[in-house]
Amino acid sequence: MNLPNKITISRICLIPLVIFFFMADFIPYGKLVAALVFGIAAITDNIDGRIARKRNLVTDLGKFLDPIADKILVMSGLLLIVAWPITGESLKSALPAVTPVWLGILCTIVILGRELIISAFRQIAATKKLVLAADKSGKIKAAFQDVTIFLYMIYAFLVVEFNPSIKGTANTVFNVILIIMLAITTILTITSGIGYVVKNAHVLKSDKPQPAEDVQFDLIIPDVMAEFIDEGVVSANKIATRFNIENQRAEKIIQDMTDLGYISDEGDEREILISEKEFKQIFRN
């Protein structure tokens, strides 16, 4: 098992600790510990992906575990701040972390619903052997989700440990900031989800079976992939130069590779989205 996968598994192992410490009202500063552990787990999401891409350690196991770990972490955090009441010796009664409660429930349903829809969308793409790259809006959305949950956990800690000090105006300020963060997170979740589906709408198009000899993709695509797989990026200019072909044909090859899901669909230089192992499996014949 390589390093990125170990980091991903460690993130999964941290999730029960987040749940335990947040719910363990009998442990002093338990909610602070939960928030810090959640923050560490969220940070590892960026670390494992960067290491995997930089060192060419992308594996099928990593592709399977990474999104699962992310979704379970976010799901657990949302459910904790919405469903688990804040209690403590300084409190006369249990208080919800997210107020108004209906807003927290609504936002949680929207966020979790979006993640389930996108997961199903990716499964459909996988059945068609298409690799869908994560876009920038999705990464921004994920960052806002993690920061919002972290701040709510910190707020819960402050209410439990320093309740007399954050009543009145201070409490109102905290709630307004957190509600704004939650609202922005929910809006980003919706817009990024819609953008992702629209951008990859071709995944939902019905496939019409064709005999292999009728496929219209350029026949030198396997050679192009073999040439650039180690570099990780490809462009029409590079294809035209190295294979001594016309620019028009090179542009068509780029479009074909985009349609096949082998490369990203933005920029002059396109990121290659499949690993060397996947390349060998696809073009083994």
Coordinates of C-alpha atoms in Angstrom, one line a residue:
M1 CA 0.0 0.0 0.0
N2 CA 1.5 3.3 -1.0
L3 CA 1.7 6.5 1.0
P4 CA -1.3 8.4 -0.4
N5 CA -3.6 5.4 0.3
K6 CA -2.2 5.2 3.9
I7 CA -3.0 8.9 4.4
T8 CA -6.6 8.3 3.0
I9 CA -7.1 5.3 5.4
S10 CA -5.8 7.4 8.3
R11 CA -8.5 10.0 7.4
I12 CA -11.1 7.3 7.6
C13 CA -9.7 6.2 11.0
L14 CA -9.9 9.8 12.4
I15 CA -13.7 10.0 11.7
P16 CA -14.7 7.8 14.7
L17 CA -12.5 10.0 16.9
V18 CA -14.3 13.1 15.7
I19 CA -17.7 11.6 16.5
F20 CA -16.6 10.3 19.9
F21 CA -15.0 13.5 21.2
F22 CA -17.8 15.7 19.9
M23 CA -20.5 13.5 21.6
A24 CA -18.5 12.8 24.8
D25 CA -19.8 15.6 26.9
F26 CA -18.1 14.1 30.0
I27 CA -14.6 14.8 28.5
P28 CA -13.2 18.3 29.2
Y29 CA -12.6 20.2 25.9
G30 CA -13.9 17.2 24.0
K31 CA -15.5 19.4 21.3
L32 CA -12.3 21.3 20.8
V33 CA -10.5 18.0 20.3
A34 CA -13.2 16.9 17.9
A35 CA -12.7 20.2 15.9
L36 CA -9.0 19.8 15.8
V37 CA -9.1 16.2 14.7
F38 CA -11.7 17.1 12.1
G39 CA -9.4 19.9 10.8
I40 CA -6.5 17.5 10.5
A41 CA -8.6 14.9 8.7
A42 CA -9.8 17.6 6.2
I43 CA -6.3 18.8 5.5
T44 CA -5.1 15.2 4.6
D45 CA -7.6 15.3 1.8
N46 CA -5.3 17.7 -0.1
I47 CA -2.1 16.0 1.0
D48 CA -2.9 12.5 -0.3
G49 CA -4.1 13.7 -3.7
R50 CA -1.0 15.9 -4.3
I51 CA 1.4 13.2 -3.4
A52 CA -0.4 10.7 -5.6
R53 CA -0.3 12.9 -8.6
K54 CA 3.2 14.2 -8.0
R55 CA 4.8 10.8 -7.5
N56 CA 2.5 9.0 -10.0
L57 CA 1.0 6.9 -7.3
V58 CA -2.6 7.0 -8.5
T59 CA -4.3 3.7 -7.9
D60 CA -7.7 2.1 -8.2
L61 CA -7.8 1.7 -4.5
G62 CA -7.1 5.4 -4.0
K63 CA -9.8 6.4 -6.4
F64 CA -12.2 4.2 -4.5
L65 CA -11.3 5.2 -1.0
D66 CA -10.6 9.0 -1.4
P67 CA -14.1 10.1 -2.3
I68 CA -15.6 7.8 0.3
A69 CA -13.4 9.2 3.0
D70 CA -14.3 12.7 2.1
K71 CA -18.0 12.1 2.0
I72 CA -18.1 10.2 5.3
L73 CA -16.1 13.0 7.0
V74 CA -18.4 15.7 5.7
M75 CA -21.6 13.7 6.4
S76 CA -20.4 12.9 10.0
G77 CA -19.5 16.5 10.7
L78 CA -22.9 17.9 9.4
L79 CA -24.9 15.4 11.3
L80 CA -23.0 16.1 14.5
I81 CA -23.5 19.9 14.4
V82 CA -27.1 19.6 13.3
A83 CA -28.4 16.7 15.4
W84 CA -26.3 16.6 18.5
P85 CA -27.4 19.1 21.1
I86 CA -24.8 21.2 23.1
T87 CA -25.0 20.5 26.8
G88 CA -22.8 21.5 29.7
E89 CA -22.8 22.5 33.4
S90 CA -23.1 26.2 32.5
L91 CA -26.1 25.6 30.3
K92 CA -29.7 25.5 31.7
S93 CA -30.9 23.4 28.8
A94 CA -29.5 21.7 25.7
L95 CA -28.9 24.0 22.7
P96 CA -28.5 23.3 19.0
A97 CA -25.2 24.2 17.4
V98 CA -27.0 25.3 14.2
T99 CA -29.8 27.9 14.7
P100 CA -32.3 28.1 13.3
V101 CA -32.6 24.3 13.4
W102 CA -34.7 24.1 10.3
L103 CA -32.0 25.9 8.3
G104 CA -29.4 23.4 9.4
I105 CA -31.6 20.5 8.5
L106 CA -32.4 21.9 5.1
C107 CA -28.8 22.7 4.3
T108 CA -27.6 19.3 5.4
I109 CA -30.2 17.6 3.2
V110 CA -29.1 19.7 0.2
I111 CA -25.4 19.1 0.8
L112 CA -25.7 15.3 1.3
G113 CA -28.2 15.0 -1.6
R114 CA -25.8 16.7 -3.9
E115 CA -22.9 14.4 -2.9
L116 CA -25.1 11.3 -3.5
I117 CA -26.2 12.6 -6.9
I118 CA -22.6 13.3 -8.0
S119 CA -21.5 9.9 -6.7
A120 CA -24.1 8.2 -8.8
F121 CA -23.2 10.4 -11.8
R122 CA -19.5 9.3 -11.5
Q123 CA -20.6 5.6 -11.3
I124 CA -22.5 6.0 -14.6
A125 CA -19.3 7.5 -16.1
A126 CA -17.3 4.6 -14.8
T127 CA -19.5 2.1 -16.5
K128 CA -18.8 3.9 -19.8
K129 CA -15.0 3.9 -19.0
L130 CA -15.0 7.7 -18.7
V131 CA -12.8 9.5 -16.2
L132 CA -14.3 12.8 -14.9
A133 CA -11.8 15.3 -13.5
A134 CA -12.7 17.2 -10.4
D135 CA -13.1 20.9 -11.2
K136 CA -12.0 24.0 -9.3
S137 CA -15.6 24.9 -8.1
G138 CA -15.8 21.4 -6.5
K139 CA -12.6 22.0 -4.6
I140 CA -13.8 25.4 -3.4
K141 CA -17.0 23.9 -2.3
A142 CA -15.2 21.2 -0.3
A143 CA -13.0 23.8 1.4
F144 CA -16.1 25.8 2.5
Q145 CA -17.8 22.6 3.8
D146 CA -14.8 21.7 5.9
V147 CA -14.2 25.2 7.2
T148 CA -17.9 25.7 8.1
I149 CA -18.1 22.4 10.0
F150 CA -14.9 23.2 11.8
L151 CA -16.2 26.6 12.9
Y152 CA -19.5 25.2 14.1
M153 CA -17.5 22.7 16.2
I154 CA -15.4 25.5 17.7
Y155 CA -18.6 27.4 18.4
A156 CA -20.0 24.4 20.2
F157 CA -16.9 24.2 22.3
L158 CA -17.1 27.9 23.2
V159 CA -20.7 27.6 24.2
V160 CA -19.9 24.6 26.5
E161 CA -16.8 26.0 28.1
F162 CA -17.4 29.8 28.1
N163 CA -21.1 30.2 27.9
P164 CA -21.4 33.2 30.3
S165 CA -18.9 35.1 28.1
I166 CA -20.6 34.6 24.8
K167 CA -24.2 35.5 25.6
G168 CA -26.0 38.4 24.0
T169 CA -24.3 40.4 21.3
A170 CA -21.3 38.0 21.0
N171 CA -23.5 35.0 20.6
T172 CA -25.5 36.9 17.9
V173 CA -22.3 37.8 16.0
F174 CA -21.1 34.2 16.1
N175 CA -24.5 32.9 14.8
V176 CA -24.7 35.4 12.0
I177 CA -21.2 34.6 10.8
L178 CA -21.8 30.8 10.9
I179 CA -25.2 31.1 9.2
I180 CA -23.6 33.1 6.4
M181 CA -20.8 30.5 6.1
L182 CA -23.4 27.7 6.0
A183 CA -25.5 29.5 3.4
I184 CA -22.5 30.2 1.2
T185 CA -21.4 26.5 1.5
T186 CA -24.9 25.3 0.5
I187 CA -25.0 27.7 -2.5
L188 CA -21.6 26.6 -3.7
T189 CA -22.7 23.0 -3.2
I190 CA -25.7 23.5 -5.5
T191 CA -23.9 25.6 -8.1
S192 CA -20.9 23.3 -8.3
G193 CA -23.1 20.3 -8.6
I194 CA -25.2 21.7 -11.4
G195 CA -22.0 22.9 -13.2
Y196 CA -20.4 19.5 -12.9
V197 CA -23.4 17.7 -14.4
V198 CA -23.8 20.3 -17.2
K199 CA -20.1 20.2 -18.0
N200 CA -20.2 16.4 -18.3
A201 CA -23.7 16.0 -19.7
H202 CA -22.4 13.7 -22.4
V203 CA -22.2 11.0 -19.7
L204 CA -26.0 10.8 -19.6
K205 CA -26.4 10.4 -23.4
S206 CA -27.5 7.0 -24.5
D207 CA -24.8 4.9 -26.1
K208 CA -25.5 3.4 -29.5
P209 CA -23.5 0.1 -29.9
Q210 CA -21.2 0.2 -32.9
P211 CA -18.9 -2.4 -34.3
A212 CA -15.3 -1.7 -33.6
E213 CA -14.5 -1.0 -37.3
D214 CA -17.1 1.8 -37.3
V215 CA -15.4 3.8 -34.5
Q216 CA -14.5 7.3 -35.8
F217 CA -11.7 8.1 -33.3
D218 CA -8.3 8.7 -34.8
L219 CA -6.2 5.5 -35.0
I220 CA -3.0 7.1 -33.6
I221 CA -4.6 8.0 -30.3
P222 CA -2.9 4.9 -28.6
D223 CA 0.5 6.2 -29.9
V224 CA -0.2 9.7 -28.7
M225 CA -1.2 8.5 -25.2
A226 CA 2.0 6.3 -25.0
E227 CA 4.1 9.3 -26.0
F228 CA 2.6 11.7 -23.4
I229 CA 1.4 9.5 -20.5
D230 CA 4.6 10.1 -18.5
E231 CA 4.5 13.8 -19.1
G232 CA 1.0 14.1 -17.7
V233 CA -0.1 16.8 -20.2
V234 CA -0.6 17.0 -23.9
S235 CA -1.5 19.7 -26.5
A236 CA -2.4 19.9 -30.1
N237 CA 0.9 21.7 -30.9
K238 CA 3.0 19.0 -29.3
I239 CA 1.0 16.2 -31.2
A240 CA 1.5 18.0 -34.5
T241 CA 5.2 18.5 -33.9
R242 CA 6.1 15.0 -32.6
F243 CA 3.9 13.1 -35.1
N244 CA 4.5 15.4 -38.0
I245 CA 0.8 15.8 -38.8
E246 CA -1.4 18.8 -39.7
N247 CA -2.7 21.0 -36.9
Q248 CA -6.3 20.3 -37.9
R249 CA -5.8 16.6 -37.3
A250 CA -4.0 17.2 -34.1
E251 CA -6.9 19.4 -32.9
K252 CA -9.3 16.5 -33.8
I253 CA -7.2 14.1 -31.8
I254 CA -7.4 16.4 -28.8
Q255 CA -11.2 16.5 -29.2
D256 CA -11.4 12.7 -29.5
M257 CA -9.3 12.2 -26.4
T258 CA -11.5 14.7 -24.5
D259 CA -14.7 12.8 -25.6
L260 CA -13.1 9.6 -24.5
G261 CA -12.4 11.0 -21.1
Y262 CA -8.6 10.5 -21.4
I263 CA -7.8 14.3 -21.0
S264 CA -9.3 17.4 -19.4
D265 CA -11.3 19.7 -21.5
E266 CA -9.8 23.1 -20.7
G267 CA -6.6 24.9 -21.5
D268 CA -4.0 24.7 -24.3
E269 CA -2.2 21.9 -22.4
R270 CA -4.6 19.2 -21.3
E271 CA -4.1 17.1 -18.2
I272 CA -4.0 13.4 -18.8
L273 CA -6.7 11.9 -16.6
I274 CA -5.9 8.2 -16.8
S275 CA -3.0 6.4 -15.2
E276 CA -0.4 4.4 -17.0
K277 CA -2.1 1.2 -15.6
E278 CA -5.4 2.2 -17.0
F279 CA -3.8 3.1 -20.3
K280 CA -2.3 -0.3 -20.6
Q281 CA -5.7 -1.9 -19.8
I282 CA -7.5 0.1 -22.4
F283 CA -5.0 -0.3 -25.2
R284 CA -3.7 -3.8 -24.3
N285 CA -5.0 -5.1 -27.6

